[in-house]
Short mmCIF file of C-alpha atoms in Angstrom, two decimals:
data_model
loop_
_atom_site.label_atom_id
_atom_site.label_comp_id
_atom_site.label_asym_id
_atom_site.label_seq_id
_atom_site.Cartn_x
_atom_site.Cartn_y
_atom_site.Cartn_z
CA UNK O 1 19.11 21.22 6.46
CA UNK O 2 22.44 19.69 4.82
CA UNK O 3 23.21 16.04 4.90
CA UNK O 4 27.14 16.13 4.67
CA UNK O 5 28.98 13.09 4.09
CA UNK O 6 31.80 11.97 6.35
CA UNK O 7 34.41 14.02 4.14
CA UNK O 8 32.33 16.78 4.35
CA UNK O 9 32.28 16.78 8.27
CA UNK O 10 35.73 16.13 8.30
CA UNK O 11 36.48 19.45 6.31
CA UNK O 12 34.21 21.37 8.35
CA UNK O 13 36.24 19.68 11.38
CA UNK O 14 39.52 20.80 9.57
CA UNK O 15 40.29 23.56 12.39
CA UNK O 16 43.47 23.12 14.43
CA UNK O 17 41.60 22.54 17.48
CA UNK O 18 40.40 19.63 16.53
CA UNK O 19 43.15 18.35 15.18
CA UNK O 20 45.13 18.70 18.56
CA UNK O 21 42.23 17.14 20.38
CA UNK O 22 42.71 13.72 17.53
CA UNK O 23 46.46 13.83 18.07
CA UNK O 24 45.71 14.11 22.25
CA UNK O 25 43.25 11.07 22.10
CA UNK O 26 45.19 8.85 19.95
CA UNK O 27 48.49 9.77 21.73
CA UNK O 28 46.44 8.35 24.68
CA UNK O 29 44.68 5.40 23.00
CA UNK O 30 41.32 6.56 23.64
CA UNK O 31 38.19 7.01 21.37
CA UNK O 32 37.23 10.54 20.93
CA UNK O 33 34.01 12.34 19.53
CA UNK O 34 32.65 15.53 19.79
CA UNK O 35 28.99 15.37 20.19
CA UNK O 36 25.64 17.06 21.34
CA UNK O 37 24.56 20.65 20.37
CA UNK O 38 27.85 21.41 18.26
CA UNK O 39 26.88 18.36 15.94
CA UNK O 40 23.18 19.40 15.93
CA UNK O 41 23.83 22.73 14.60
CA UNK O 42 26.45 21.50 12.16
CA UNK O 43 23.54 20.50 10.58
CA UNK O 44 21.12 23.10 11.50
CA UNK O 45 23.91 26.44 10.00
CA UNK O 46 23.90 27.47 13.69
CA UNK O 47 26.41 29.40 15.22
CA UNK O 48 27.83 27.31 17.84
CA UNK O 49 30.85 27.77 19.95
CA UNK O 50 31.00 25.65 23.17
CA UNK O 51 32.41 22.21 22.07
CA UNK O 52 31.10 18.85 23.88
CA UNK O 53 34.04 15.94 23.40
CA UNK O 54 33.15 12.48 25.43
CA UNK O 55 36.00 10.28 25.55
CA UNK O 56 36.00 7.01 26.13
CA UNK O 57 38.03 6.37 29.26
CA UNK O 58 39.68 9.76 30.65
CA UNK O 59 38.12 12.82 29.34
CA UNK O 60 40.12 14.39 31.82
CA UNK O 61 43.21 12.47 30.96
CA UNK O 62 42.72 13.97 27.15
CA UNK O 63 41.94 17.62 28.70
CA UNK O 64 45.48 17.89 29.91
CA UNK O 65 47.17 16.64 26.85
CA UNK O 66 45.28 19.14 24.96
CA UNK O 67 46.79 21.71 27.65
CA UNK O 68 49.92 20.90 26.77
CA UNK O 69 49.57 20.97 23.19
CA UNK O 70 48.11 24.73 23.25
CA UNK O 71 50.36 25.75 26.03
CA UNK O 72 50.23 28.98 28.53
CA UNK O 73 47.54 30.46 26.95
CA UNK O 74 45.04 27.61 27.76
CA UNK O 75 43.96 27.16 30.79
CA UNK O 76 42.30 24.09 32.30
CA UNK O 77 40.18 23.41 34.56
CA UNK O 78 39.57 20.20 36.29
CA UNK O 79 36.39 18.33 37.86
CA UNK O 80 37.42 15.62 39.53
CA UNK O 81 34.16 14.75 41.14
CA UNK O 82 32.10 15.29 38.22
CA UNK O 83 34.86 13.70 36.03
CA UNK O 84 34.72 16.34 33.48
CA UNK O 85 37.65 18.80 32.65
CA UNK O 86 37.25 21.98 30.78
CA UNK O 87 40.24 23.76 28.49
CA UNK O 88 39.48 27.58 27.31
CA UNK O 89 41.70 28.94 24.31
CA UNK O 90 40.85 32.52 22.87
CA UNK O 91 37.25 32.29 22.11
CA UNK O 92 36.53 28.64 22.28
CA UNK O 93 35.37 26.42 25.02
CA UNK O 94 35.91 22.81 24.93
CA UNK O 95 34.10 20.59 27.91
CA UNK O 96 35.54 16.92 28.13
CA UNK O 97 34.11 14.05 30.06
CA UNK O 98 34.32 10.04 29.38
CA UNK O 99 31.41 8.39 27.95
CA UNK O 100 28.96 7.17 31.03
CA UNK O 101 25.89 5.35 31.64
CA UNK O 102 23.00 6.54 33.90
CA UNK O 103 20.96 5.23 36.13
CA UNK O 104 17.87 7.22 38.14
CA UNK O 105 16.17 6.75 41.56
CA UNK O 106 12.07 7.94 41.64
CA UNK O 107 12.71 10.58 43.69
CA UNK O 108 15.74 12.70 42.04
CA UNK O 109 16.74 13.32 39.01
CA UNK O 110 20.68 12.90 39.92
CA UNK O 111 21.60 9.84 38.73
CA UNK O 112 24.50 7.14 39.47
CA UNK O 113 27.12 7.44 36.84
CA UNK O 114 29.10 4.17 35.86
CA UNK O 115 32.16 4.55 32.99
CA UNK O 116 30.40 3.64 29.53
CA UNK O 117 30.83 3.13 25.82
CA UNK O 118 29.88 5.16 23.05
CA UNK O 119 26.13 3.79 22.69
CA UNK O 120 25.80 3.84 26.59
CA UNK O 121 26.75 7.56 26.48
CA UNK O 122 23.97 8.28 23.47
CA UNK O 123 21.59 6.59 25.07
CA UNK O 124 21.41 8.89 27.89
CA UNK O 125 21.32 12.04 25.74
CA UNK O 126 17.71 13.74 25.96
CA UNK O 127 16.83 13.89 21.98
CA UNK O 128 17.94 11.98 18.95
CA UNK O 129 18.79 15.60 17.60
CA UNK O 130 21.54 15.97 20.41
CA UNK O 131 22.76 11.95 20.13
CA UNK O 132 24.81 12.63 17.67
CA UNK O 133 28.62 12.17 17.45
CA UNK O 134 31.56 12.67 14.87
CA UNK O 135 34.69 10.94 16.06
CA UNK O 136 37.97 12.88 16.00
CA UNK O 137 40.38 9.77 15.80
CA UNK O 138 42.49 9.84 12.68
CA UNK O 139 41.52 6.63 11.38
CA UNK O 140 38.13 8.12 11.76
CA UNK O 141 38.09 11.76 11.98
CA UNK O 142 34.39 12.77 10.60
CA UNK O 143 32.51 9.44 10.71
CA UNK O 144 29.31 10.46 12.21
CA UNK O 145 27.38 7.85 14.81
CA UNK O 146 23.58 8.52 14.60
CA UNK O 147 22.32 5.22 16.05
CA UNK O 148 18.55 7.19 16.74
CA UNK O 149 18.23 8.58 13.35
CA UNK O 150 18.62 12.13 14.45
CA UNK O 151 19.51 13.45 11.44
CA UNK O 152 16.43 12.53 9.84
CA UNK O 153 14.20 13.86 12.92
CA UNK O 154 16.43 17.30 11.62
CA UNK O 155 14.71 17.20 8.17
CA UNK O 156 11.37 16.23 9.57
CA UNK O 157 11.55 18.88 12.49
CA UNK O 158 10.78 16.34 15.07
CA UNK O 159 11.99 16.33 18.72
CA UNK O 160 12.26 13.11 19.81
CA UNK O 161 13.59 10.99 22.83
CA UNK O 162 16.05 8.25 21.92
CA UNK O 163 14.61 5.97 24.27
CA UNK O 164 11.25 5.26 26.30
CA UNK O 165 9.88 8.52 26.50
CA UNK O 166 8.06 7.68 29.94
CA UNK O 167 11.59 6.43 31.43
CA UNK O 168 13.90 9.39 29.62
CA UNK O 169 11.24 11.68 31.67
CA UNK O 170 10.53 10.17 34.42
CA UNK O 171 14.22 9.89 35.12
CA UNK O 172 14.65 13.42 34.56
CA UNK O 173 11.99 15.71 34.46
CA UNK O 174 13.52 18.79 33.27
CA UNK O 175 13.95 17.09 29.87
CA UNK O 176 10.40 18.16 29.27
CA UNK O 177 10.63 21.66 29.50
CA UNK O 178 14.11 21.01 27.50
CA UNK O 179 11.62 19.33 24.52
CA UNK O 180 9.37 22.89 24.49
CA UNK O 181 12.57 24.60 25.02
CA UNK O 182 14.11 23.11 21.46
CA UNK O 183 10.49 23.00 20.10
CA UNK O 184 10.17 26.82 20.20
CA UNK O 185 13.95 27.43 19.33
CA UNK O 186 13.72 25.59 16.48
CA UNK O 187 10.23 25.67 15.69
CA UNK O 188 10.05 21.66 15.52
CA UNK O 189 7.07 19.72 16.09
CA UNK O 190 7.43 17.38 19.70
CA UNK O 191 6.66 13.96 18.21
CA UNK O 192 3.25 12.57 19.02
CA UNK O 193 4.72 9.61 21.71
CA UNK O 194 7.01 12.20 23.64
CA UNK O 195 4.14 14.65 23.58
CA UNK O 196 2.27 12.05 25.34
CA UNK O 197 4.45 11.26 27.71
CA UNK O 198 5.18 14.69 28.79
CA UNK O 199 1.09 15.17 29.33
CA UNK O 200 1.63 11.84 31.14
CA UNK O 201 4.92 12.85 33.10
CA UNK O 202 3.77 16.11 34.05
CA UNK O 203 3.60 16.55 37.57
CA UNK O 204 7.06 14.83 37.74
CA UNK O 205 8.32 18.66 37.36
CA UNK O 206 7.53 19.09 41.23
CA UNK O 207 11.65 17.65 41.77
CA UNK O 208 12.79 20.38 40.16
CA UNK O 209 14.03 23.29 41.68
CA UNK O 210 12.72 26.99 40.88
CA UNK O 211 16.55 27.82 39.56
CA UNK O 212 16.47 25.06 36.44
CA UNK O 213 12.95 25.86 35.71
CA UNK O 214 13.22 29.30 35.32
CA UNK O 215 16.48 28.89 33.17
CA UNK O 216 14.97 26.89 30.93
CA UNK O 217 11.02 28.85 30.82
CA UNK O 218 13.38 31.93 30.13
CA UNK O 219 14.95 30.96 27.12
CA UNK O 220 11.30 29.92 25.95
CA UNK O 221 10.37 33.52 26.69
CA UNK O 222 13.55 34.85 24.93
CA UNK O 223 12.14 33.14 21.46
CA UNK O 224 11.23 34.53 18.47
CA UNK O 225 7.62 33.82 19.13
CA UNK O 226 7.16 33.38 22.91
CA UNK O 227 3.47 31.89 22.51
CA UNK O 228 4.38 29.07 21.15
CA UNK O 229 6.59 27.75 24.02
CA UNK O 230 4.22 28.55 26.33
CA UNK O 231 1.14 27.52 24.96
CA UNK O 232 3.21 24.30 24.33
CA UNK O 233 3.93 24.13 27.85
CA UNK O 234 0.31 24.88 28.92
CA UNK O 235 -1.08 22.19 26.74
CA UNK O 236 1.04 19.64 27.84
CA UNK O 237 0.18 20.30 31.59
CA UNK O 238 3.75 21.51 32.60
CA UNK O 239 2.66 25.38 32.78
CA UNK O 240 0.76 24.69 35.76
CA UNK O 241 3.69 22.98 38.04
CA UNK O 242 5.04 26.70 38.27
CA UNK O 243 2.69 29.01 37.02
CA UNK O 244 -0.81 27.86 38.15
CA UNK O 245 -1.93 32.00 38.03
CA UNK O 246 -1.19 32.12 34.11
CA UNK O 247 -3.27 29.14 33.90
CA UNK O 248 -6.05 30.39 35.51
CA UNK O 249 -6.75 33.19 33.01
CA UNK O 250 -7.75 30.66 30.79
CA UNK O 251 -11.35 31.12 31.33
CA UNK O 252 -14.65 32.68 29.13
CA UNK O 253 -17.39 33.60 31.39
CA UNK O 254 -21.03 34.77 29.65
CA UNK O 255 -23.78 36.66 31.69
CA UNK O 256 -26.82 37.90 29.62
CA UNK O 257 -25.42 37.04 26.68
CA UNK O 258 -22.50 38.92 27.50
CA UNK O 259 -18.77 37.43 27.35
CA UNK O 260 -15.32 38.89 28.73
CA UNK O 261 -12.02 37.99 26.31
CA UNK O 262 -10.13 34.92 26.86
CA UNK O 263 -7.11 36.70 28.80
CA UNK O 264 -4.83 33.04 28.82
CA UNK O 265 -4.89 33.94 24.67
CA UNK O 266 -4.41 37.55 24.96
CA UNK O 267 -1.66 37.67 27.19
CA UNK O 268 0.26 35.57 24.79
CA UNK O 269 -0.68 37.70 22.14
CA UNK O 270 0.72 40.51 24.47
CA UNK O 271 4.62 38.79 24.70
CA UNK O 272 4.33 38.00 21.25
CA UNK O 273 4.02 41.96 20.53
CA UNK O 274 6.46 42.92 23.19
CA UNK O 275 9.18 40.34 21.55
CA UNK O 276 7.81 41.59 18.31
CA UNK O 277 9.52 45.19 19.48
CA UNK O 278 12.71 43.38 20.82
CA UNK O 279 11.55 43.73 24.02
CA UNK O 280 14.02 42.10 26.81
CA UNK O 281 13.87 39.51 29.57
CA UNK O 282 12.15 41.42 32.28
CA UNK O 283 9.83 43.72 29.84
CA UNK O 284 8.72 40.08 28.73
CA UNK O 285 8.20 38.94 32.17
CA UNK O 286 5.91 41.96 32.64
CA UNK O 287 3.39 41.61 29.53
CA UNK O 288 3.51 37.69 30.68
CA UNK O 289 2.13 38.95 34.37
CA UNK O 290 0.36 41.92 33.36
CA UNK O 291 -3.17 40.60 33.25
CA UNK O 292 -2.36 37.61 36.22
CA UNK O 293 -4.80 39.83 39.03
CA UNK O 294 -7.60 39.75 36.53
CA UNK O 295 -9.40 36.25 37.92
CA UNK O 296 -9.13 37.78 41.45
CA UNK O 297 -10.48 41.11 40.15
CA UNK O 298 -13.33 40.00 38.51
CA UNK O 299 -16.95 41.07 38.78
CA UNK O 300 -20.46 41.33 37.24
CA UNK O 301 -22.14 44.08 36.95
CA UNK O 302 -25.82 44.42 35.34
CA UNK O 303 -25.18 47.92 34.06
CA UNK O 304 -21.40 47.82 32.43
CA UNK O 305 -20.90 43.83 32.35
CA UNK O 306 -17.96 42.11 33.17
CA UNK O 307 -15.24 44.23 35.34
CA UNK O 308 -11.33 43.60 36.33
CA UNK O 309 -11.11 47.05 38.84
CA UNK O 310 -8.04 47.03 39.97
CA UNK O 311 -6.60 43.85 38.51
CA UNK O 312 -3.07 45.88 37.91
CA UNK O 313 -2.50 46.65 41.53
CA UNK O 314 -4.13 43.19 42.50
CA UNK O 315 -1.27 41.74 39.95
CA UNK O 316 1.59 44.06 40.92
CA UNK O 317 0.89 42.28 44.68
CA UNK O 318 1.29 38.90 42.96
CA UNK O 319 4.52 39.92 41.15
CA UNK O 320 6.96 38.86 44.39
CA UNK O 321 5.33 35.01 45.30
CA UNK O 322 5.73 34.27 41.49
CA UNK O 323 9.35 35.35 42.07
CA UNK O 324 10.37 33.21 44.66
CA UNK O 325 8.43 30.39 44.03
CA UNK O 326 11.17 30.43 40.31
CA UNK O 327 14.00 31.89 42.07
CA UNK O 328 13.78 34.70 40.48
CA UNK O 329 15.93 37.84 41.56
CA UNK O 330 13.92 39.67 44.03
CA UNK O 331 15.90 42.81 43.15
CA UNK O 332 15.30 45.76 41.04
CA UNK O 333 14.16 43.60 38.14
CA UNK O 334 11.48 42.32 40.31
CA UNK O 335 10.66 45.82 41.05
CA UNK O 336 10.24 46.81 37.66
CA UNK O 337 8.20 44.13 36.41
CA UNK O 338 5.85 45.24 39.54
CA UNK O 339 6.50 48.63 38.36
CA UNK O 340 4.86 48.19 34.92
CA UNK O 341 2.06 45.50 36.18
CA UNK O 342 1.03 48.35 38.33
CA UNK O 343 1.22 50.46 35.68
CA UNK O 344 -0.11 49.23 32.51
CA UNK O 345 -3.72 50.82 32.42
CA UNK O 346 -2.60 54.27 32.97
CA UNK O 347 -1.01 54.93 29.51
CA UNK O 348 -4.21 53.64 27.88
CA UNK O 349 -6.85 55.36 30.08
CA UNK O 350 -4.90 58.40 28.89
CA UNK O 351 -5.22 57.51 25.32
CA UNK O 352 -8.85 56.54 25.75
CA UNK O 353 -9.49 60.18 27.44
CA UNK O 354 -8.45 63.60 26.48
CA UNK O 355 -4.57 63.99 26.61
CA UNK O 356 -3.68 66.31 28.81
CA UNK O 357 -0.35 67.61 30.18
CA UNK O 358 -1.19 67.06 33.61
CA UNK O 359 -2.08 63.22 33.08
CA UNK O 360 1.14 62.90 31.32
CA UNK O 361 3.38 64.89 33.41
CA UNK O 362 1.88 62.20 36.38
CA UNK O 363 2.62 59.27 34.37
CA UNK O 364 6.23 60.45 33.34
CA UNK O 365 6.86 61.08 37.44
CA UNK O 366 5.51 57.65 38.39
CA UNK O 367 7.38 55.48 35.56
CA UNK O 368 10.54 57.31 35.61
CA UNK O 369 13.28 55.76 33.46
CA UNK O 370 10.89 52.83 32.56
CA UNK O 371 8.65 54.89 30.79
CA UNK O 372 9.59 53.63 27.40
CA UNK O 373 8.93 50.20 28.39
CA UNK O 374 5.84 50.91 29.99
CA UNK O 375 4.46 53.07 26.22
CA UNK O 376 5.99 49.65 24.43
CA UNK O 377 3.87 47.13 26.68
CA UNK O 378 0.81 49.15 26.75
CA UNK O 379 0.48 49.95 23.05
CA UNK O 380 1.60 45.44 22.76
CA UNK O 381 -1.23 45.32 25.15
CA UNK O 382 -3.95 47.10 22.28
CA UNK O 383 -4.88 43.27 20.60
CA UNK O 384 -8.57 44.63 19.68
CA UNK O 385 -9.86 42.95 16.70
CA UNK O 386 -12.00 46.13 15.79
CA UNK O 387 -9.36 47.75 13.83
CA UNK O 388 -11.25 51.38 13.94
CA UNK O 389 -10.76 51.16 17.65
CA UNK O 390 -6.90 49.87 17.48
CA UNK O 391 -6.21 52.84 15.42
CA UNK O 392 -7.39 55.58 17.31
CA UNK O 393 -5.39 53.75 20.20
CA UNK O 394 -2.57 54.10 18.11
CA UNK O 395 -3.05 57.79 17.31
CA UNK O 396 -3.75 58.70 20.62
CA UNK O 397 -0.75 56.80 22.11
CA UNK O 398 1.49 58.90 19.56
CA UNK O 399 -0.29 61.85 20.90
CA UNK O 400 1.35 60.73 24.18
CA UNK O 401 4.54 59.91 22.94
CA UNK O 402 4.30 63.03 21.75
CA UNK O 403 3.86 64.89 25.25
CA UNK O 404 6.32 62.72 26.90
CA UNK O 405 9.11 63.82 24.34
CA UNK O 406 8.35 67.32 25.00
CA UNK O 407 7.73 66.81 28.82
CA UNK O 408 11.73 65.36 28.66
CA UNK O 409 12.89 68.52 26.64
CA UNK O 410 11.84 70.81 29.40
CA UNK O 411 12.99 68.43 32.15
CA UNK O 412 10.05 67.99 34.58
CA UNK O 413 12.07 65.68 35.69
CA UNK O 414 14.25 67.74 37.81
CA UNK O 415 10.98 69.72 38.52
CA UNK O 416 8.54 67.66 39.23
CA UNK O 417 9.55 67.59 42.43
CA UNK O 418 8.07 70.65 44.86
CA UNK O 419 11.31 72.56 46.09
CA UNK O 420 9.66 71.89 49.67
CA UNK O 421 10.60 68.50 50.99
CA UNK O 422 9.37 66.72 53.56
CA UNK O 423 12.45 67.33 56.38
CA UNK O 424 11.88 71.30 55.62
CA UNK O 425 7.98 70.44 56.51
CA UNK O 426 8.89 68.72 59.65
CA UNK O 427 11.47 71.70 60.79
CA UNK O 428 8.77 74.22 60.25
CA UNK O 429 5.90 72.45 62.01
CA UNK O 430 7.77 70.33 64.97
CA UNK O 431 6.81 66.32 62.97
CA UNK O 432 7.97 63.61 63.48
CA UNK O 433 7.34 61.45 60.06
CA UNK O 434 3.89 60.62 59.81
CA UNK O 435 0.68 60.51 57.68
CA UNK O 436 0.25 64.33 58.47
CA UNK O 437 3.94 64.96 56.84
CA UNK O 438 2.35 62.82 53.79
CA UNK O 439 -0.70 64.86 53.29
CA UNK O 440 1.17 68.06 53.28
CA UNK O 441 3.50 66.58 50.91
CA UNK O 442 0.98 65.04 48.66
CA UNK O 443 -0.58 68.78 48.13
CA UNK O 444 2.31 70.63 46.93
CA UNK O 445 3.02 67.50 45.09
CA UNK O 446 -0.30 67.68 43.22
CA UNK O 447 0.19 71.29 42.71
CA UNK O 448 3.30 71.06 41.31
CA UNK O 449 2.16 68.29 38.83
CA UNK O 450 -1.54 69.60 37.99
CA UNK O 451 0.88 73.18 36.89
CA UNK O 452 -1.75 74.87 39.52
CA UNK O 453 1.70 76.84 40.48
CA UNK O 454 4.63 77.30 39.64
CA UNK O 455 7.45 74.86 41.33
CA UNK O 456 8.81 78.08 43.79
CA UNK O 457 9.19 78.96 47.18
CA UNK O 458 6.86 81.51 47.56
CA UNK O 459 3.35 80.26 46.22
CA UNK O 460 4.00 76.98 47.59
CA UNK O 461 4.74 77.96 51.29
CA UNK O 462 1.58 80.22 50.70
CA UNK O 463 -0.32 76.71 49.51
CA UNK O 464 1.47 74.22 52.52
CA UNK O 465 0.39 77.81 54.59
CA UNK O 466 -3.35 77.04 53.86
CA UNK O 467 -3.33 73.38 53.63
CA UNK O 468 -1.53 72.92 57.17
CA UNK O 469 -4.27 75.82 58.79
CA UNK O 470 -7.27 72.97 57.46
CA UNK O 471 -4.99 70.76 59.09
CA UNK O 472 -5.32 72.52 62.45
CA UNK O 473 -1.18 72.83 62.40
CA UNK O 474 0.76 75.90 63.77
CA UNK O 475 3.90 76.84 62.53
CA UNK O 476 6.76 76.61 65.09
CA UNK O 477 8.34 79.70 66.63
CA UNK O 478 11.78 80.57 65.02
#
């Protein structure tokens, strides 16, 4: 990190937009800084480019003069019962609002805003890294105000609340997953009192809606290293407030001297692998969930041990209550993180067995498009510590690759399915839809896909010919 002096900041300052903002505040006689995340990453060499300015009296009153000053191609927007104006120009953003004081009631975290100095502004900021401001006066342009010390929490790595961590949480409780949020951004340490305090603070997270937890627990998935976020989160007690099923994986049972894996550690290892591959959001989500039917799955058996049968459908079932209870979109992106839940063993039973066409020509019709991101969390999923083991996993999973590849080439896609549908079924035999029109179906389906015969006309009306006689079904009169 780089301790500039007050010249320094100034130079770095020395764009024309912040010049115009100095000349609108002073024109106005009002103290202006720019503050928050901008400042922060000054410091940190991060790319930045929304700018925070508090004011002290009008930020909108400063907002329009800027207008002015850049003319029609600025536009402004005002929020007059938020007090907080916004002016856009090319590529930058620039959010004003006058410097405020806070106060909280027990039971929401939206507090009563009163107009405020400088110091009453920082001291409702949510870490000493993010209470800093440079003002943009003239007769001060680059002094920086760090009344918390937040520049040396920067070289230490610390995230730390300006104030009385119990009260800074208590009033608002999303601050704590903000903490893990910067913690596994910036890979700082949470100092040991706010650590504490979020342990203690915890179940305060219950106020907050599914939409602001989710925002922020995705940008902890987005990291670099995913495990860290959430392991912070787990440790601290917040994990549980939203995502009591992760937490319950958590868990080594031993029978006869026999043990099952720690899945809580796993999966992380899992998102850590997926992220590793610049996997996205909702392939993320899916290696997060992928094991979460595994407690409800479980069994002993004397013979083979420890068993999770079914844990994949068991979690694909899950997939939709974890979405709504985060607000999550129940859409097609909640469909496709069922999609690969559901799917996750296949891939690897094939590896573990003989690859065959006909296993991979299945696999290829059930995934579809996501088929890539199915191979990418199932070979994530391969965390075996016998490395003999991991690399015939790997060898066989190219072997599938492989088949895939050439399965595309020849487009079974456009094959795969029999050139028999089901209305053509129900014409010939007088159905209505039912489980009969399924079964008949099913069998030239499985035909097609096993390559028993070839995807035509004639030996698959012989086949649906057979299957519907065992069926007891008679062919309508043309």
């Amino acid at each position: 990190m780089i301790l500039y002096s007050d010249a320094q900041l100034a130079e770095i300052l020395d764009k024309n937009i912040f010049h115009l903002i100095s000349d609108s505040a002073d024109e106005l006689g009002m103290e202006c800084y720019v503050v928050g995340g901008f400042v922060r990453d000054i410091f940190l060499e991060r790319p930045s480019k929304d700018i925070d300015v508090v004011v002290v009296g009008s930020g909108i009153e400063v907002a329009k003069r800027l207008k002015e000053k850049l003319g029609r191609k600025a536009h402004l927007s005002v929020f007059k019962n938020f007090g907080t104006a916004q002016v856009k120009f090319k590529e930058t953003e620039v959010e004003f609002v006058g410097a405020r004081k806070e106060s909280y009631s027990h039971d929401s975290r939206k507090p009563v805003v009163e107009n405020g100095t400088l110091e009453d502004d920082q001291n409702r900021r949510d870490f000493t890294i993010n209470a800093l401001a440079i003002c943009l006066n003239k007769n001060r342009f680059g002094e920086l105000v760090d009344p918390f010390d937040g520049l040396y929490d920067m070289e230490d790595g610390i995230i730390r609340t300006p104030l009385d961590p119990d009260i800074t949480f208590s009033d608002d409780p999303l601050r704590m997953l903000r903490a893990v949020r910067f913690s596994a951004q910036l890979c700082f340490d949470i100092e040991r009192e706010t650590r504490d305090a979020i342990t203690r603070n915890a179940n305060r997270l219950q106020i907050i809606s599914g939409e602001r937890i989710q925002e922020e627990f995705n940008k902890i998935l987005m990291t670099e290293k995913p495990s860290r976020g959430i392991y912070e989160l787990y440790d601290t007690g917040l994990l549980y407030q939203f995502l009591p099923e992760l937490c319950a994986l958590d868990i080594v049972e031993t029978r006869n001297g026999r043990a099952h894996k720690n899945n809580f550690y796993h999966t992380l290892e899992v998102v850590d692998n997926v992220a590793m591959k610049g996997g996205g959001l909702w392939l993320r989500w899916s290696a997060l969930l992928h094991d979460i039917g595994k407690p409800k799955s479980k069994r002993w058996d004397p013979l083979t041990g420890w068993t999770f049968h079914n844990h994949n459908y068991l979690g694909a079932k899950m997939v939709p209550t974890i979405f709504r209870r985060m607000k999550l979109p129940l859409d097609a992106k909640m469909k496709y993180v069922q999609k690969l839940v559901d799917l996750h063993m296949r891939p690897i039973v094939i590896a573990d067995e003989v690859v065959t066409d006909s296993a991979v020509r299945r696999l290829l019709n059930d995934a579809g498009d996501d088929i890539d991101d199915l191979m990418t969390l199932c070979e994530a999923d391969i965390t075996s510590k016998n490395e003999v083991r991991k690399a015939q996993f790997r060898e066989n999973f190219r072997m599938v690759r492989e088949k895939i590849t050439d399965l595309k080439e020849k487009d079974y896609k456009r094959l795969l399915q029999p050139v028999i549908d089901g209305n053509e079924i129900m014409e010939m035999f007088n159905l209505k839809p039912s489980p009969q029109v399924g079964a008949l179906k099913q069998c030239l389906k499985d035909a097609v896909l096993d390559n028993l015969v070839e995807n035509e006309r004639e030996p698959l009306m012989e086949l649906l010919m057979k299957k519907a006689a065992k069926m007891g079904l008679v062919m309508k009169e043309k």
